[in-house]
Coordinates of C-alpha atoms and ligand atoms in Angstrom, one line a residue:
M57 CA 9.9 -15.0 24.3
S58 CA 6.2 -15.7 24.6
I59 CA 4.6 -13.8 27.4
V60 CA 1.8 -16.4 27.8
K61 CA 2.2 -20.0 26.7
L62 CA -0.2 -22.9 27.0
V63 CA 1.0 -26.4 26.2
N64 CA -1.6 -29.2 25.6
V65 CA -4.2 -27.8 28.0
T66 CA -7.3 -29.9 28.7
K67 CA -10.1 -29.1 31.0
R68 CA -13.2 -31.2 31.9
F69 CA -16.2 -30.3 33.9
G70 CA -17.8 -33.6 34.8
G71 CA -18.8 -35.1 31.5
I72 CA -18.1 -32.0 29.5
T73 CA -14.7 -31.4 27.9
A74 CA -14.4 -27.6 27.8
L75 CA -10.8 -27.5 26.3
R76 CA -9.1 -30.3 24.4
G77 CA -5.3 -30.1 24.1
I78 CA -4.9 -26.4 23.6
S79 CA -1.4 -25.2 22.7
L80 CA -1.0 -21.5 22.2
S81 CA 1.8 -18.9 22.4
I82 CA 1.2 -15.2 22.8
E83 CA 4.0 -12.7 22.2
D84 CA 4.7 -9.7 24.4
G85 CA 2.7 -6.7 23.1
E86 CA 0.3 -8.8 21.0
Y87 CA -3.4 -8.1 20.8
V88 CA -5.0 -11.5 20.4
C89 CA -8.7 -12.2 20.0
I90 CA -10.1 -15.6 20.9
L91 CA -13.1 -15.9 18.8
G92 CA -15.8 -18.6 18.9
P93 CA -19.5 -19.3 19.5
T94 CA -21.0 -19.7 22.9
G95 CA -19.8 -22.8 24.7
A96 CA -16.6 -23.0 22.7
G97 CA -14.4 -22.8 25.9
K98 CA -13.3 -19.1 25.6
T99 CA -14.1 -18.1 29.2
T100 CA -12.5 -21.3 30.5
L101 CA -9.4 -20.6 28.6
L102 CA -9.1 -17.1 30.1
R103 CA -9.9 -18.3 33.6
I104 CA -7.1 -20.9 33.2
I105 CA -4.6 -18.2 32.3
A106 CA -5.8 -16.0 35.2
G107 CA -5.5 -19.0 37.6
L108 CA -9.2 -19.1 38.5
V109 CA -9.5 -22.6 37.1
E110 CA -6.8 -25.3 37.1
P111 CA -6.4 -27.4 34.0
D112 CA -6.7 -31.2 34.2
E113 CA -3.8 -31.6 31.9
G114 CA -1.1 -29.4 30.3
E115 CA 1.2 -26.5 31.3
I116 CA 0.7 -22.8 31.6
Y117 CA 3.7 -20.4 31.4
I118 CA 3.5 -16.7 32.1
E119 CA 6.7 -14.6 31.3
G120 CA 8.5 -17.9 31.1
R121 CA 7.5 -19.2 34.5
R122 CA 5.4 -22.3 34.9
V123 CA 2.3 -21.1 36.9
N124 CA 0.3 -24.3 37.3
G125 CA -1.0 -24.1 40.9
V126 CA 0.0 -20.5 41.4
P127 CA -3.1 -18.6 42.7
P128 CA -4.5 -15.7 40.7
E129 CA -3.2 -13.0 43.1
R130 CA 0.3 -14.2 42.6
R131 CA 0.1 -14.1 38.8
N132 CA 1.0 -10.4 39.1
A133 CA 1.2 -9.6 35.4
V134 CA -2.3 -10.8 34.7
Y135 CA -5.5 -8.9 35.1
M136 CA -8.9 -10.4 34.4
F137 CA -11.2 -7.6 33.5
Q138 CA -14.9 -8.4 33.5
N139 CA -17.9 -6.3 33.1
F140 CA -16.3 -3.4 34.9
A141 CA -16.3 -4.9 38.4
L142 CA -15.7 -1.6 40.2
F143 CA -16.2 -1.1 43.8
P144 CA -19.4 1.0 43.8
H145 CA -18.9 2.7 47.2
M146 CA -15.4 3.9 46.2
T147 CA -14.5 6.9 44.0
V148 CA -12.6 6.6 40.8
W149 CA -9.4 7.5 42.6
E150 CA -10.0 4.9 45.4
N151 CA -10.8 2.2 42.9
V152 CA -7.6 2.8 40.9
S153 CA -5.4 3.2 43.9
F154 CA -6.7 0.0 45.4
G155 CA -4.0 -2.3 44.0
P156 CA -1.1 0.0 44.9
M157 CA -2.6 0.4 48.4
V158 CA -2.8 -3.3 48.9
K159 CA 0.8 -3.5 47.9
E160 CA 1.7 -1.0 50.6
W161 CA 3.6 1.3 48.4
S162 CA 4.6 4.7 49.7
S163 CA 1.9 7.3 49.6
E164 CA 3.9 9.3 47.0
K165 CA 4.2 6.3 44.7
I166 CA 0.6 5.5 45.1
E167 CA -0.3 9.1 44.2
N168 CA 1.9 9.1 41.2
V169 CA 0.9 5.8 39.8
T170 CA -2.8 6.5 40.3
S171 CA -2.7 9.9 38.7
E172 CA -0.6 8.7 35.7
T173 CA -2.9 5.8 35.1
L174 CA -6.0 8.0 35.3
E175 CA -4.4 10.4 32.8
M176 CA -3.7 7.5 30.5
V177 CA -7.3 6.6 30.3
R178 CA -8.2 10.3 30.2
L179 CA -10.2 10.3 33.4
G180 CA -7.9 12.6 35.6
E181 CA -10.7 15.1 36.0
R182 CA -13.2 12.5 37.2
R183 CA -11.1 11.3 40.1
D184 CA -13.7 12.1 42.7
A185 CA -16.7 10.6 40.9
Y186 CA -18.4 7.4 41.9
P187 CA -18.8 4.6 39.3
S188 CA -22.6 5.2 39.1
E189 CA -22.0 8.8 38.0
L190 CA -20.0 7.6 35.0
S191 CA -21.0 6.3 31.6
G192 CA -20.4 2.7 30.7
G193 CA -17.4 3.6 28.6
M194 CA -15.8 5.6 31.5
Q195 CA -16.5 2.8 34.0
Q196 CA -14.7 0.5 31.6
R197 CA -11.7 2.8 31.4
V198 CA -11.6 3.0 35.3
A199 CA -11.6 -0.8 35.5
L200 CA -8.8 -0.9 33.0
A201 CA -6.8 1.8 34.9
R202 CA -7.3 -0.2 38.1
G203 CA -5.7 -3.2 36.5
I204 CA -2.8 -1.3 35.0
A205 CA -2.1 0.6 38.3
A206 CA -1.9 -2.8 40.0
G207 CA 0.9 -3.7 37.7
A208 CA -1.0 -5.8 35.1
R209 CA 0.9 -6.3 31.8
I210 CA -1.4 -8.9 30.4
L211 CA -5.1 -8.0 30.1
L212 CA -7.6 -10.8 30.0
L213 CA -10.8 -9.3 28.5
D214 CA -13.9 -11.5 28.6
E215 CA -16.4 -10.1 26.1
P216 CA -15.6 -6.6 27.5
F217 CA -18.2 -4.8 25.5
G218 CA -21.0 -7.3 25.9
A219 CA -23.4 -5.1 27.7
L220 CA -22.9 -1.9 25.8
D221 CA -24.8 -0.5 22.9
A222 CA -23.5 -0.9 19.3
R223 CA -22.1 2.5 18.7
L224 CA -20.3 2.8 22.0
R225 CA -18.9 -0.6 21.5
V226 CA -17.2 0.4 18.2
N227 CA -15.6 3.5 19.8
L228 CA -14.4 1.6 22.8
R229 CA -12.8 -1.2 20.7
T230 CA -10.5 1.2 19.0
Q231 CA -9.8 3.1 22.2
L232 CA -9.0 -0.1 24.1
R233 CA -6.7 -1.3 21.3
S234 CA -4.8 2.0 21.2
L235 CA -4.4 2.1 24.9
V236 CA -3.0 -1.5 24.9
K237 CA -0.6 -0.6 22.1
D238 CA 0.5 2.7 23.5
Q239 CA 1.3 1.2 26.8
G240 CA 3.0 -1.9 25.4
L241 CA 0.6 -4.2 27.1
T242 CA -0.6 -7.6 25.9
A243 CA -4.3 -8.3 25.5
I244 CA -6.2 -11.5 25.2
H245 CA -9.6 -10.5 24.3
V246 CA -12.4 -13.0 24.1
T247 CA -15.4 -12.4 21.9
H248 CA -18.1 -14.1 19.9
D249 CA -18.3 -11.1 17.6
Q250 CA -16.3 -11.8 14.4
E251 CA -16.5 -8.1 13.3
E252 CA -15.0 -7.0 16.6
A253 CA -12.2 -9.6 16.3
L254 CA -11.4 -8.6 12.7
M255 CA -11.3 -5.0 13.7
V256 CA -9.0 -5.0 16.7
A257 CA -6.9 -8.2 16.7
D258 CA -3.3 -8.6 15.6
R259 CA -4.0 -12.3 15.5
I260 CA -7.2 -14.3 15.8
V261 CA -7.6 -17.7 17.4
I262 CA -10.7 -19.5 16.4
L263 CA -12.0 -21.8 19.1
R264 CA -14.6 -24.4 18.5
E265 CA -15.8 -27.1 20.9
G266 CA -12.7 -26.7 23.0
R267 CA -10.2 -26.9 20.1
I268 CA -8.3 -24.4 18.1
E269 CA -9.8 -24.5 14.6
Q270 CA -7.6 -21.9 13.0
T271 CA -5.2 -19.2 14.1
G272 CA -3.8 -16.3 11.9
L273 CA -3.9 -12.7 11.0
P274 CA -7.4 -11.3 10.5
Q275 CA -6.9 -11.0 6.7
D276 CA -5.6 -14.6 6.5
I277 CA -8.5 -16.0 8.4
Y278 CA -10.8 -14.1 6.2
N279 CA -9.1 -14.9 2.9
H280 CA -8.0 -18.4 3.6
P281 CA -10.5 -20.0 5.9
K282 CA -9.5 -23.6 6.6
S283 CA -12.9 -24.9 7.1
I284 CA -16.6 -24.3 6.4
F285 CA -17.1 -23.4 10.0
V286 CA -14.4 -20.7 9.9
M287 CA -15.7 -19.3 6.6
S288 CA -19.2 -19.2 7.9
F289 CA -18.3 -17.8 11.3
V290 CA -16.0 -15.1 10.0
G291 CA -17.5 -13.1 7.2
G292 CA -20.2 -15.6 6.2
A293 CA -20.7 -17.1 2.8
N294 CA -22.9 -19.0 0.4
F295 CA -22.3 -22.7 0.6
L296 CA -23.2 -24.9 -2.4
D297 CA -22.7 -28.7 -2.1
G298 CA -21.9 -30.8 -5.1
V299 CA -19.7 -33.5 -6.6
V300 CA -16.5 -33.0 -8.5
S301 CA -17.2 -34.0 -12.1
R302 CA -13.9 -33.1 -13.8
V303 CA -10.4 -32.0 -12.8
T304 CA -8.0 -30.4 -15.2
G305 CA -4.7 -28.6 -14.8
S306 CA -6.4 -25.2 -14.4
G307 CA -9.3 -26.1 -12.2
S308 CA -12.2 -28.4 -11.6
T309 CA -15.9 -28.6 -12.4
I310 CA -18.4 -29.2 -9.7
E311 CA -21.9 -30.3 -10.3
I312 CA -24.4 -28.9 -7.8
R313 CA -28.1 -29.6 -7.4
G314 CA -30.2 -29.6 -10.5
G315 CA -27.2 -30.5 -12.7
L316 CA -25.8 -26.9 -12.6
R317 CA -22.0 -26.7 -13.1
I318 CA -19.5 -24.5 -11.3
R319 CA -15.9 -23.9 -12.3
V320 CA -13.4 -23.5 -9.5
S321 CA -9.6 -22.9 -9.6
D322 CA -9.1 -25.4 -6.8
T323 CA -7.8 -28.9 -7.9
S324 CA -7.3 -30.5 -4.5
N325 CA -10.3 -32.9 -4.8
G326 CA -10.6 -35.8 -7.3
A327 CA -13.5 -36.6 -9.6
G328 CA -16.4 -38.2 -7.8
E329 CA -15.6 -36.5 -4.4
R330 CA -18.4 -34.8 -2.5
V331 CA -17.5 -31.2 -1.8
V332 CA -18.9 -27.8 -0.6
V333 CA -18.1 -24.6 -2.5
G334 CA -18.0 -21.5 -0.3
V335 CA -18.4 -18.1 -2.0
R336 CA -18.4 -14.8 -0.1
R337 CA -21.5 -12.7 -0.6
E338 CA -19.2 -9.8 -1.6
D339 CA -17.6 -12.0 -4.3
V340 CA -21.0 -12.6 -6.0
S341 CA -22.2 -9.9 -8.4
L342 CA -25.4 -9.4 -10.3
G343 CA -25.9 -8.2 -13.8
K344 CA -27.9 -8.3 -17.0
S345 CA -25.3 -10.2 -19.0
R346 CA -22.8 -13.0 -18.5
K347 CA -19.3 -12.1 -17.5
R348 CA -16.4 -13.7 -19.4
G349 CA -14.3 -16.2 -17.4
F350 CA -16.9 -16.2 -14.5
N351 CA -19.5 -18.7 -13.4
N352 CA -22.8 -17.3 -14.6
L353 CA -26.0 -18.7 -13.1
V354 CA -29.5 -17.4 -13.9
G355 CA -31.7 -16.4 -11.0
E356 CA -34.6 -14.3 -9.7
V357 CA -34.3 -11.6 -7.1
L358 CA -36.3 -12.6 -4.1
D359 CA -35.4 -9.9 -1.6
V360 CA -33.4 -6.7 -1.4
M361 CA -31.9 -5.5 1.9
F362 CA -29.8 -2.5 2.8
V363 CA -26.9 -3.3 5.1
G364 CA -24.7 -0.4 6.0
G365 CA -23.0 0.9 2.9
S366 CA -24.1 -2.0 0.7
I367 CA -27.1 -3.8 -0.7
E368 CA -27.7 -7.5 -0.1
Y369 CA -29.7 -9.4 -2.6
V370 CA -31.3 -12.8 -2.1
V371 CA -31.5 -14.6 -5.4
R372 CA -33.2 -17.9 -6.2
L373 CA -31.3 -19.9 -8.8
E374 CA -32.9 -22.2 -11.4
N375 CA -32.2 -25.2 -9.2
D376 CA -34.2 -23.6 -6.3
M377 CA -31.1 -22.9 -4.2
T378 CA -30.7 -19.3 -2.9
M379 CA -27.5 -17.2 -3.1
L380 CA -26.7 -14.0 -1.4
S381 CA -24.9 -11.2 -3.2
R382 CA -23.6 -8.1 -1.4
I383 CA -22.8 -5.1 -3.5
L384 CA -21.3 -1.8 -2.3
L385 CA -23.6 1.1 -2.8
G386 CA -21.9 3.3 -5.3
E387 CA -22.2 5.0 -8.6
G388 CA -21.3 2.0 -10.7
S389 CA -23.7 -0.4 -9.1
M390 CA -26.9 -1.3 -10.9
A391 CA -30.0 -1.6 -8.7
F392 CA -32.3 -4.6 -9.0
K393 CA -35.7 -5.1 -7.5
E394 CA -37.7 -8.1 -6.3
G395 CA -38.8 -10.2 -9.2
D396 CA -36.0 -9.2 -11.6
M397 CA -34.3 -11.9 -13.5
V398 CA -30.5 -11.6 -13.2
I399 CA -27.2 -13.2 -14.0
V400 CA -25.4 -14.2 -10.8
S401 CA -21.6 -14.1 -11.5
F402 CA -18.6 -15.2 -9.4
H403 CA -15.1 -16.0 -10.4
P404 CA -13.6 -19.5 -10.2
S405 CA -10.7 -18.2 -8.1
E406 CA -13.1 -16.8 -5.5
C407 CA -14.5 -20.3 -4.8
H408 CA -13.3 -22.0 -1.7
V409 CA -13.6 -25.7 -1.9
F410 CA -14.0 -27.9 1.2
Q411 CA -14.5 -31.6 1.6
Y412 CA -18.1 -32.5 2.4
P413 CA -18.1 -32.5 6.2
E414 CA -18.7 -35.8 8.0
R415 CA -21.4 -34.4 10.2
G416 CA -23.2 -32.8 7.3
L417 CA -23.2 -29.2 6.1
L418 CA -25.7 -27.8 8.5
K419 CA -23.7 -28.8 11.6
E420 CA -20.8 -26.6 10.3
I421 CA -22.9 -23.5 9.8
E422 CA -25.5 -23.7 12.4
A423 CA -23.6 -21.6 14.8
I424 CA -24.3 -18.5 12.7
Ligands
ADP589 N1 -17.9 -24.4 36.1 C1 -18.4 -25.1 35.2 N2 -19.1 -26.3 35.4 C2 -19.6 -27.1 34.5 N3 -19.5 -26.8 33.2 C3 -18.8 -25.7 32.8 C4 -18.3 -24.8 33.8 N4 -17.7 -23.8 33.1 C5 -17.9 -24.0 31.8 N5 -18.5 -25.2 31.6 C6 -18.9 -25.8 30.3 O1 -17.8 -25.8 29.5 C7 -18.1 -25.4 28.2 C8 -17.3 -24.2 27.8 O2 -17.8 -23.1 28.5 P1 -17.2 -21.6 28.4 O3 -15.7 -21.7 28.6 O4 -17.9 -20.7 29.3 O5 -17.5 -21.2 26.9 P2 -17.6 -19.8 26.2 O6 -17.0 -18.8 27.1 O7 -16.9 -20.0 24.9 O8 -19.1 -19.6 26.0 C9 -19.6 -25.2 28.1 O9 -20.1 -26.4 27.7 C10 -19.9 -24.9 29.5 O10 -21.3 -25.3 29.8
MG590 MG1 -17.8 -17.0 27.9

């Protein structure tokens, strides 16, 4: 049974439609990331699940029960956890035992639940500290403990690492995920950071302008993006627009600017159709010679950048378009420098072909 289910949920704020007919089921124990650019409706979606906002249309079910109109404090299983909203004048212990106290449990039960939860987030020894004496990461764990102690089984996380520095954020991601998994909780984690979503999610839901654009396993979203927007938002890519000039049984030929031709394995568009070819930077290699069976275009290296464990090259093609190539730093990789003439190679099967978007190409990739 789904632990959270939304059926056809729509929400408007005056003239703005924040959510348009969202249907989504989340399974017990799942770690789901809602990924989308600013303004996509992510926060609204979480607030609707939490009961902080009522939808204009549609149904919300939590643990099988319809909860439309049920106030947040009576959606017991749910805990909205935002920028560690701890009580600053209370100790760690007092913060975490707050929920159980409000529920008027026996002092023994309060004691047990509070210490167990603090152990769970490995903060048992800091029980007498005040939030201001803790690091950002610890405060976050206290906030989480407070929700869990209050009986939350479904954690709603709205950009939980937004304010933290990059390195801490990466550590906390994995810690949070392990905690959720170890405790058998369900997490709905909102983020605009595709790397974060790819790293922690069991399943990613891509939200765009209030609609679900695609949902799937991280590797499916990455390997089979359904749209230019998804490909551009998750992982990024080169986008070359052109017209299909020929279709055969084994693939098609696409003519791009300057009369250059690209072979693609895809055959879903007919001759004459306007299309966009997306190629991941990491699927584009640079060399001194042409590779058999690949597309080989001639270009000049404009710029060389180091990104983590790889090098990113900006190459200008003969037709003046630029392509990015990302190559892992390693023994086998040949280094090029600005001004070098190179052969840019990518395989027909690595080309994702999309219909030319109605609103133009830039509109689909501008969010990046
Ligand atoms: N309380 C509100 N009043 C008016 N407009 C709102 C309100 N909350 C959200 N919106 C609008 O709804 C859209 C979605 O917002 P939001 O859910 O916050 O997106 P996200 O979290 O993805 O950035 C935006 O256009 C935003 O301006
Ligand atoms: Mg938001």
